């Protein structure tokens, strides 16, 4: 097969049930949506707090659109850094208890920029084996030596750090004297919904003079009383003028619980300034539209003050995890809006998702390489826009289909 025979490569994906297809959405983000011409209950969105179509958010975005126009026109370092961007950075930093925040165009761009700014050739990065692709890609692009530790295995990470300190190398790769050490992890893992052991990781960062990069894309807005994310969850919020710990490099996205688009990194003044000066994905990208920043400010206000949204989401999470009783599939513990149902086989997982679709439920089938081989799953994403009856109906459908589909295999 020729390396340029892309049709053959696509056929291979199809035969392995790993081919992906886009869905056409013709309604606003909500619990009930029109997707591919069909009205469905969506359990597929990351709009965890239902803010993407909130009237106050739409109004703030519209006002800014009329004032500033559509695009920012240039990168932040040229003429693209506008008043809504500046205000949003200040508000985000304050919300997560950090001295400073820096906006990026996306979570992917943020992690590519962060990792390559913090580490380079001769440095070393220790990364959780289930980290999101953008953390992995950022680590590789940094040209640092990268080693991946077993998922959430603090003891194994300690052993790897101790081996590095003793020998000065990782897997035979030499590390320069005075090397920077970075520990990088998802704060909430996007496919499992579990939370990283952040306090224990920070202890290791202190002991081994390392930076701790936390990707809190799925925890920001959801965890903590005020939605301040994994740092509030573990009572690690700083004063604003000073972070809880200077080693923390905190990243979160604005396209999930905030309901907008973009991402930010927050931390101590010097670290954030260094990322601004050196992250190529920041320096060489056009700034996000100022109207989006204005909408995110409005969403942040709601997120911080409307505690009922998080209380309702927490109730739905508990209801779903306590009420769904599986006989054949497996549902790992998750205290977040991400509830995985692991089936294993690609074909069966796709069949399960299609049977749910026939009942007007949209639950995505997640397959390798997004997840490890043999762990294909349904990924249920709960939102505060759902009501208890929505979740009850989904539980009923999953229970019926599981017995019919998996019981016969």
Tab-separated table of C-alpha atoms in Angstrom:
chain	number	residue	atom	x	y	z
A	1	UNK	CA	0.000	0.000	0.000
A	2	UNK	CA	1.364	3.407	-0.970
A	3	UNK	CA	2.018	5.868	1.810
A	4	UNK	CA	-0.184	8.297	-0.155
A	5	UNK	CA	-3.079	5.893	-0.622
A	6	UNK	CA	-5.286	7.709	1.849
A	7	UNK	CA	-8.417	5.812	0.798
A	8	UNK	CA	-6.744	2.592	1.936
A	9	UNK	CA	-5.829	4.164	5.291
A	10	UNK	CA	-9.413	5.329	5.726
A	11	UNK	CA	-10.664	1.834	4.869
A	12	UNK	CA	-8.408	0.406	7.578
A	13	UNK	CA	-9.956	2.757	10.110
A	14	UNK	CA	-13.453	1.762	8.982
A	15	UNK	CA	-12.646	-1.958	9.249
A	16	UNK	CA	-11.385	-1.427	12.794
A	17	UNK	CA	-14.506	0.601	13.675
A	18	UNK	CA	-12.296	3.613	14.372
A	19	UNK	CA	-13.600	5.892	11.627
A	20	UNK	CA	-15.015	9.167	12.909
A	21	UNK	CA	-17.792	11.263	11.412
A	22	UNK	CA	-19.067	14.756	12.163
A	23	UNK	CA	-22.610	15.465	13.281
A	24	UNK	CA	-24.527	18.461	11.949
A	25	UNK	CA	-26.066	20.534	14.748
A	26	UNK	CA	-28.870	22.921	13.796
A	27	UNK	CA	-29.833	24.252	17.230
A	28	UNK	CA	-28.175	25.998	20.141
A	29	UNK	CA	-26.331	24.023	22.792
A	30	UNK	CA	-28.863	22.684	25.278
A	31	UNK	CA	-30.043	19.453	26.853
A	32	UNK	CA	-32.415	18.956	23.915
A	33	UNK	CA	-30.831	19.573	20.502
A	34	UNK	CA	-31.445	18.987	16.808
A	35	UNK	CA	-28.584	16.884	15.472
A	36	UNK	CA	-28.530	15.432	11.950
A	37	UNK	CA	-32.152	16.502	11.641
A	38	UNK	CA	-33.284	14.577	14.719
A	39	UNK	CA	-34.367	15.998	18.088
A	40	UNK	CA	-32.303	14.240	20.756
A	41	UNK	CA	-31.444	14.528	24.427
A	42	UNK	CA	-27.732	15.302	24.300
A	43	UNK	CA	-25.368	13.762	26.821
A	44	UNK	CA	-22.377	14.620	24.653
A	45	UNK	CA	-21.585	18.284	25.310
A	46	UNK	CA	-18.953	19.810	27.608
A	47	UNK	CA	-21.309	22.727	28.346
A	48	UNK	CA	-21.500	21.495	31.938
A	49	UNK	CA	-23.224	24.543	33.427
A	50	UNK	CA	-25.504	25.307	30.481
A	51	UNK	CA	-23.957	28.737	29.859
A	52	UNK	CA	-23.265	28.541	26.107
A	53	UNK	CA	-26.726	29.899	25.289
A	54	UNK	CA	-27.460	31.797	28.508
A	55	UNK	CA	-29.320	35.085	27.747
A	56	UNK	CA	-26.873	37.234	29.722
A	57	UNK	CA	-23.928	35.677	27.922
A	58	UNK	CA	-25.539	36.181	24.516
A	59	UNK	CA	-26.398	39.793	25.376
A	60	UNK	CA	-22.845	40.612	26.547
A	61	UNK	CA	-21.382	39.013	23.427
A	62	UNK	CA	-23.751	40.959	21.174
A	63	UNK	CA	-22.924	44.289	22.823
A	64	UNK	CA	-19.199	43.699	22.430
A	65	UNK	CA	-19.646	42.556	18.832
A	66	UNK	CA	-21.299	45.873	17.989
A	67	UNK	CA	-18.559	47.829	19.750
A	68	UNK	CA	-15.424	45.951	18.702
A	69	UNK	CA	-16.467	44.114	15.535
A	70	UNK	CA	-15.757	40.472	14.734
A	71	UNK	CA	-12.032	39.831	14.805
A	72	UNK	CA	-9.108	41.026	16.907
A	73	UNK	CA	-7.088	41.712	13.776
A	74	UNK	CA	-3.690	40.599	15.068
A	75	UNK	CA	-1.909	38.708	17.816
A	76	UNK	CA	-2.046	39.917	21.410
A	77	UNK	CA	1.522	41.236	21.058
A	78	UNK	CA	0.702	43.453	18.070
A	79	UNK	CA	-2.733	45.151	18.087
A	80	UNK	CA	-4.995	42.236	19.071
A	81	UNK	CA	-5.000	42.649	22.862
A	82	UNK	CA	-8.234	44.534	23.530
A	83	UNK	CA	-10.063	45.762	26.622
A	84	UNK	CA	-12.290	42.635	26.998
A	85	UNK	CA	-9.183	40.411	26.847
A	86	UNK	CA	-7.472	42.411	29.575
A	87	UNK	CA	-10.537	42.362	31.808
A	88	UNK	CA	-11.065	38.646	31.286
A	89	UNK	CA	-7.455	37.858	32.200
A	90	UNK	CA	-7.749	39.903	35.388
A	91	UNK	CA	-11.055	38.271	36.321
A	92	UNK	CA	-9.794	34.744	35.628
A	93	UNK	CA	-6.644	35.278	37.702
A	94	UNK	CA	-8.696	36.549	40.620
A	95	UNK	CA	-11.196	33.696	40.309
A	96	UNK	CA	-8.524	30.995	40.621
A	97	UNK	CA	-6.529	32.901	43.249
A	98	UNK	CA	-3.501	33.602	41.064
A	99	UNK	CA	-1.577	36.854	40.496
A	100	UNK	CA	-1.827	36.667	36.724
A	101	UNK	CA	-3.546	34.885	33.830
A	102	UNK	CA	-2.837	34.743	30.092
A	103	UNK	CA	-5.386	33.976	27.373
A	104	UNK	CA	-4.836	31.448	24.587
A	105	UNK	CA	-6.958	30.644	21.547
A	106	UNK	CA	-7.702	27.086	22.705
A	107	UNK	CA	-6.775	24.542	25.339
A	108	UNK	CA	-4.715	22.688	22.768
A	109	UNK	CA	-2.758	25.810	21.860
A	110	UNK	CA	-2.307	26.627	25.550
A	111	UNK	CA	-0.753	23.287	26.426
A	112	UNK	CA	1.515	23.273	23.378
A	113	UNK	CA	2.728	26.725	24.375
A	114	UNK	CA	3.017	26.028	28.102
A	115	UNK	CA	4.976	22.799	27.794
A	116	UNK	CA	7.418	24.136	25.226
A	117	UNK	CA	7.959	27.293	27.297
A	118	UNK	CA	8.620	25.460	30.547
A	119	UNK	CA	10.910	22.735	29.229
A	120	UNK	CA	13.366	22.203	26.395
A	121	UNK	CA	16.199	20.015	25.253
A	122	UNK	CA	18.046	18.665	28.298
A	123	UNK	CA	15.039	19.097	30.615
A	124	UNK	CA	12.717	16.325	31.778
A	125	UNK	CA	8.914	15.959	31.817
A	126	UNK	CA	7.003	13.358	33.838
A	127	UNK	CA	3.509	12.902	32.412
A	128	UNK	CA	0.513	10.821	33.485
A	129	UNK	CA	-0.121	8.010	31.012
A	130	UNK	CA	-3.750	9.095	30.467
A	131	UNK	CA	-3.037	12.783	29.884
A	132	UNK	CA	-4.938	14.561	27.125
A	133	UNK	CA	-3.336	14.574	23.676
A	134	UNK	CA	-2.443	18.274	23.898
A	135	UNK	CA	-0.282	17.737	26.996
A	136	UNK	CA	1.408	14.792	25.285
A	137	UNK	CA	1.995	16.736	22.081
A	138	UNK	CA	3.273	19.749	24.003
A	139	UNK	CA	5.720	17.532	25.877
A	140	UNK	CA	7.007	16.030	22.630
A	141	UNK	CA	7.330	19.423	20.912
A	142	UNK	CA	9.328	20.776	23.847
A	143	UNK	CA	12.190	18.382	22.944
A	144	UNK	CA	12.614	17.579	26.623
A	145	UNK	CA	13.092	14.000	27.756
A	146	UNK	CA	9.600	12.629	28.448
A	147	UNK	CA	8.664	9.705	30.636
A	148	UNK	CA	5.082	8.646	31.330
A	149	UNK	CA	4.086	7.253	34.696
A	150	UNK	CA	1.138	4.877	35.319
A	151	UNK	CA	-2.182	6.652	35.742
A	152	UNK	CA	-2.426	8.508	39.072
A	153	UNK	CA	0.368	6.294	40.482
A	154	UNK	CA	2.144	8.640	42.889
A	155	UNK	CA	4.377	5.864	44.259
A	156	UNK	CA	5.682	4.978	40.807
A	157	UNK	CA	6.225	8.647	39.979
A	158	UNK	CA	8.249	9.018	43.177
A	159	UNK	CA	10.383	6.054	42.121
A	160	UNK	CA	10.990	7.560	38.662
A	161	UNK	CA	11.934	10.914	40.167
A	162	UNK	CA	14.306	9.233	42.613
A	163	UNK	CA	15.921	7.261	39.783
A	164	UNK	CA	16.366	10.450	37.794
A	165	UNK	CA	17.951	12.242	40.751
A	166	UNK	CA	20.349	9.334	41.327
A	167	UNK	CA	21.412	8.679	37.738
A	168	UNK	CA	20.752	11.971	35.953
A	169	UNK	CA	19.023	10.222	33.077
A	170	UNK	CA	15.663	8.771	32.066
A	171	UNK	CA	15.506	5.624	29.917
A	172	UNK	CA	19.066	6.233	28.758
A	173	UNK	CA	18.504	9.859	27.721
A	174	UNK	CA	20.954	12.288	29.272
A	175	UNK	CA	19.613	15.344	31.065
A	176	UNK	CA	21.690	18.512	31.422
A	177	UNK	CA	22.920	19.885	34.717
A	178	UNK	CA	20.440	22.312	36.230
A	179	UNK	CA	17.639	20.737	34.222
A	180	UNK	CA	14.083	21.890	34.722
A	181	UNK	CA	11.681	19.207	35.884
A	182	UNK	CA	8.000	19.357	34.958
A	183	UNK	CA	5.238	17.094	36.283
A	184	UNK	CA	2.224	17.334	33.979
A	185	UNK	CA	-1.243	15.937	34.542
A	186	UNK	CA	-4.897	16.366	33.702
A	187	UNK	CA	-6.640	17.599	36.839
A	188	UNK	CA	-9.867	15.862	35.774
A	189	UNK	CA	-9.270	13.154	33.188
A	190	UNK	CA	-11.431	13.723	30.144
A	191	UNK	CA	-12.324	10.097	29.387
A	192	UNK	CA	-12.560	8.687	32.918
A	193	UNK	CA	-13.802	11.642	34.935
A	194	UNK	CA	-11.476	10.903	37.847
A	195	UNK	CA	-9.489	13.561	39.696
A	196	UNK	CA	-5.695	13.646	39.911
A	197	UNK	CA	-4.089	13.411	43.389
A	198	UNK	CA	-2.972	17.030	43.205
A	199	UNK	CA	-1.766	17.493	46.833
A	200	UNK	CA	0.477	14.428	46.592
A	201	UNK	CA	1.824	15.544	43.213
A	202	UNK	CA	2.576	18.979	44.629
A	203	UNK	CA	4.500	17.372	47.496
A	204	UNK	CA	6.652	15.572	44.934
A	205	UNK	CA	7.137	18.809	43.007
A	206	UNK	CA	8.384	20.451	46.213
A	207	UNK	CA	10.681	17.560	47.064
A	208	UNK	CA	12.225	17.323	43.595
A	209	UNK	CA	12.242	21.037	42.694
A	210	UNK	CA	9.727	20.605	39.848
A	211	UNK	CA	6.929	22.633	38.272
A	212	UNK	CA	3.436	21.096	38.391
A	213	UNK	CA	1.290	21.676	35.285
A	214	UNK	CA	-2.424	21.109	35.905
A	215	UNK	CA	-4.832	20.861	32.963
A	216	UNK	CA	-8.153	21.609	34.661
A	217	UNK	CA	-10.250	21.811	31.484
A	218	UNK	CA	-12.968	19.568	32.916
A	219	UNK	CA	-12.777	20.682	36.561
A	220	UNK	CA	-12.899	24.460	36.128
A	221	UNK	CA	-16.445	25.671	36.830
A	222	UNK	CA	-17.569	22.263	38.100
A	223	UNK	CA	-15.416	21.498	41.141
A	224	UNK	CA	-15.468	23.675	44.225
A	225	UNK	CA	-18.230	25.748	45.799
A	226	UNK	CA	-17.599	28.721	43.501
A	227	UNK	CA	-16.458	26.659	40.546
A	228	UNK	CA	-12.803	27.546	41.044
A	229	UNK	CA	-11.815	24.080	39.947
A	230	UNK	CA	-9.438	21.482	41.292
A	231	UNK	CA	-7.531	24.041	43.378
A	232	UNK	CA	-10.677	24.910	45.320
A	233	UNK	CA	-11.602	21.213	45.451
A	234	UNK	CA	-8.356	20.562	47.372
A	235	UNK	CA	-8.436	23.874	49.311
A	236	UNK	CA	-5.394	25.180	47.451
A	237	UNK	CA	-6.687	28.586	46.327
A	238	UNK	CA	-4.168	31.422	46.664
A	239	UNK	CA	-4.798	34.975	47.796
A	240	UNK	CA	-4.684	36.421	44.289
A	241	UNK	CA	-1.565	38.459	45.035
A	242	UNK	CA	0.235	35.205	45.773
A	243	UNK	CA	-0.606	31.682	44.527
A	244	UNK	CA	-1.062	28.856	46.985
A	245	UNK	CA	2.227	27.529	45.616
A	246	UNK	CA	4.590	29.084	43.071
A	247	UNK	CA	5.195	25.681	41.484
A	248	UNK	CA	1.612	25.390	40.208
A	249	UNK	CA	1.025	26.149	36.527
A	250	UNK	CA	-2.743	26.158	36.181
A	251	UNK	CA	-4.476	25.814	32.812
A	252	UNK	CA	-8.217	25.688	32.131
A	253	UNK	CA	-10.413	26.128	29.085
A	254	UNK	CA	-13.260	28.533	28.376
A	255	UNK	CA	-15.142	26.232	25.992
A	256	UNK	CA	-16.534	23.826	28.559
A	257	UNK	CA	-18.166	25.005	31.803
A	258	UNK	CA	-17.800	28.663	30.744
A	259	UNK	CA	-19.610	27.880	27.492
A	260	UNK	CA	-17.355	30.057	25.325
A	261	UNK	CA	-14.059	29.497	23.547
A	262	UNK	CA	-10.368	29.742	24.379
A	263	UNK	CA	-8.219	28.910	27.388
A	264	UNK	CA	-5.928	30.491	29.954
A	265	UNK	CA	-2.863	29.746	32.016
A	266	UNK	CA	-2.504	31.211	35.515
A	267	UNK	CA	0.273	31.284	38.069
A	268	UNK	CA	2.944	33.518	39.517
A	269	UNK	CA	3.875	36.747	37.711
A	270	UNK	CA	7.290	35.719	36.426
A	271	UNK	CA	6.181	32.319	35.158
A	272	UNK	CA	3.188	33.728	33.245
A	273	UNK	CA	5.341	36.510	31.830
A	274	UNK	CA	7.889	33.959	30.620
A	275	UNK	CA	5.155	31.961	28.889
A	276	UNK	CA	3.896	35.174	27.238
A	277	UNK	CA	7.404	35.914	25.995
A	278	UNK	CA	8.217	32.416	24.729
A	279	UNK	CA	5.088	30.370	23.905
A	280	UNK	CA	4.931	30.249	20.113
A	281	UNK	CA	1.218	29.422	20.090
A	282	UNK	CA	0.638	32.696	21.924
A	283	UNK	CA	3.109	34.883	20.052
A	284	UNK	CA	2.121	33.813	16.559
A	285	UNK	CA	-1.668	33.408	16.818
A	286	UNK	CA	-4.358	36.002	16.216
A	287	UNK	CA	-6.137	36.862	19.460
A	288	UNK	CA	-9.617	35.441	19.986
A	289	UNK	CA	-12.523	37.742	19.010
A	290	UNK	CA	-13.087	40.380	21.708
A	291	UNK	CA	-16.810	39.614	21.728
A	292	UNK	CA	-15.998	36.062	22.830
A	293	UNK	CA	-13.963	37.445	25.715
A	294	UNK	CA	-16.877	39.670	26.732
A	295	UNK	CA	-19.249	36.725	26.673
A	296	UNK	CA	-16.821	34.716	28.798
A	297	UNK	CA	-16.742	37.526	31.387
A	298	UNK	CA	-20.535	37.361	31.651
A	299	UNK	CA	-20.408	33.570	31.943
A	300	UNK	CA	-17.716	33.786	34.617
A	301	UNK	CA	-19.942	36.111	36.657
A	302	UNK	CA	-22.798	33.610	36.491
A	303	UNK	CA	-20.518	30.659	37.167
A	304	UNK	CA	-19.100	32.252	40.296
A	305	UNK	CA	-22.393	33.390	41.803
A	306	UNK	CA	-25.080	30.946	40.635
A	307	UNK	CA	-24.257	28.095	43.010
A	308	UNK	CA	-27.567	26.383	42.250
A	309	UNK	CA	-26.226	25.300	38.853
A	310	UNK	CA	-23.407	23.331	40.475
A	311	UNK	CA	-25.704	21.964	43.185
A	312	UNK	CA	-28.124	20.730	40.527
A	313	UNK	CA	-25.295	19.199	38.486
A	314	UNK	CA	-23.942	17.484	41.610
A	315	UNK	CA	-27.390	16.044	42.295
A	316	UNK	CA	-27.572	14.662	38.743
A	317	UNK	CA	-24.064	13.167	39.020
A	318	UNK	CA	-24.966	11.399	42.271
A	319	UNK	CA	-28.316	10.265	40.888
A	320	UNK	CA	-26.746	8.802	37.749
A	321	UNK	CA	-23.831	7.045	39.458
A	322	UNK	CA	-25.991	5.680	42.295
A	323	UNK	CA	-28.919	4.557	40.141
A	324	UNK	CA	-27.305	2.957	37.084
A	325	UNK	CA	-26.747	-0.721	37.803
A	326	UNK	CA	-24.761	-2.465	35.069
A	327	UNK	CA	-24.554	-6.240	34.609
A	328	UNK	CA	-21.994	-6.537	31.815
A	329	UNK	CA	-20.362	-3.153	31.180
A	330	UNK	CA	-18.195	-1.366	33.737
A	331	UNK	CA	-18.580	2.149	35.139
A	332	UNK	CA	-15.503	3.434	37.036
A	333	UNK	CA	-16.095	5.814	39.913
A	334	UNK	CA	-16.302	9.466	38.864
A	335	UNK	CA	-17.378	12.417	40.989
A	336	UNK	CA	-17.490	14.726	37.967
A	337	UNK	CA	-19.858	15.368	35.064
A	338	UNK	CA	-17.981	12.782	32.968
A	339	UNK	CA	-19.453	9.314	33.511
A	340	UNK	CA	-17.758	6.577	31.419
A	341	UNK	CA	-19.431	3.250	30.646
A	342	UNK	CA	-16.665	0.907	29.503
A	343	UNK	CA	-17.751	-1.789	27.064
A	344	UNK	CA	-14.411	-2.758	25.537
A	345	UNK	CA	-15.171	-3.756	21.971
A	346	UNK	CA	-15.308	-1.055	19.272
A	347	UNK	CA	-18.139	-2.628	17.282
A	348	UNK	CA	-20.321	-3.284	20.300
A	349	UNK	CA	-19.748	0.225	21.636
A	350	UNK	CA	-20.849	1.717	18.322
A	351	UNK	CA	-23.928	-0.529	18.293
A	352	UNK	CA	-24.804	0.568	21.831
A	353	UNK	CA	-24.508	4.244	20.874
A	354	UNK	CA	-26.670	3.710	17.785
A	355	UNK	CA	-29.399	1.942	19.786
A	356	UNK	CA	-29.414	4.892	22.189
A	357	UNK	CA	-29.657	7.227	19.198
A	358	UNK	CA	-32.714	5.324	17.967
A	359	UNK	CA	-34.291	6.173	21.324
A	360	UNK	CA	-33.342	9.845	20.812
A	361	UNK	CA	-30.344	9.939	23.179
A	362	UNK	CA	-26.979	11.183	21.962
A	363	UNK	CA	-24.146	9.543	23.895
A	364	UNK	CA	-20.816	9.408	22.030
A	365	UNK	CA	-18.900	6.169	21.481
A	366	UNK	CA	-15.255	6.780	22.373
A	367	UNK	CA	-12.723	4.418	20.797
A	368	UNK	CA	-8.946	4.104	20.394
A	369	UNK	CA	-6.709	5.967	19.953
A	370	UNK	CA	-8.616	8.412	22.184
A	371	UNK	CA	-8.702	5.698	24.867
A	372	UNK	CA	-6.464	2.612	25.289
A	373	UNK	CA	-7.186	-0.507	23.238
A	374	UNK	CA	-9.887	-2.671	24.775
A	375	UNK	CA	-11.501	0.187	26.721
A	376	UNK	CA	-13.985	1.588	24.174
A	377	UNK	CA	-16.788	3.289	26.032
A	378	UNK	CA	-19.858	5.439	26.094
A	379	UNK	CA	-18.992	8.824	27.547
A	380	UNK	CA	-21.984	10.334	29.346
A	381	UNK	CA	-21.599	14.072	29.929
A	382	UNK	CA	-24.082	15.564	32.373
A	383	UNK	CA	-25.127	19.210	32.365
A	384	UNK	CA	-27.043	21.450	34.724
A	385	UNK	CA	-29.468	21.932	31.799
A	386	UNK	CA	-30.611	18.343	32.252
A	387	UNK	CA	-33.461	17.578	34.628
A	388	UNK	CA	-33.814	14.456	36.744
A	389	UNK	CA	-36.334	12.941	34.316
A	390	UNK	CA	-33.790	13.244	31.483
A	391	UNK	CA	-31.251	11.290	33.489
A	392	UNK	CA	-33.839	8.728	34.634
A	393	UNK	CA	-34.885	8.120	31.032
A	394	UNK	CA	-31.255	7.668	29.991
A	395	UNK	CA	-30.639	5.210	32.825
A	396	UNK	CA	-33.690	3.214	31.732
A	397	UNK	CA	-32.519	3.119	28.119
A	398	UNK	CA	-28.951	2.101	29.027
A	399	UNK	CA	-30.212	-0.651	31.319
A	400	UNK	CA	-32.545	-2.078	28.674
A	401	UNK	CA	-29.976	-1.954	25.871
A	402	UNK	CA	-27.186	-3.421	27.999
A	403	UNK	CA	-29.199	-6.540	28.777
A	404	UNK	CA	-30.357	-6.941	25.173
A	405	UNK	CA	-27.033	-6.177	23.470
A	406	UNK	CA	-24.367	-7.391	25.883
A	407	UNK	CA	-26.320	-10.215	27.447
A	408	UNK	CA	-26.497	-12.009	24.107
A	409	UNK	CA	-22.741	-11.817	23.448
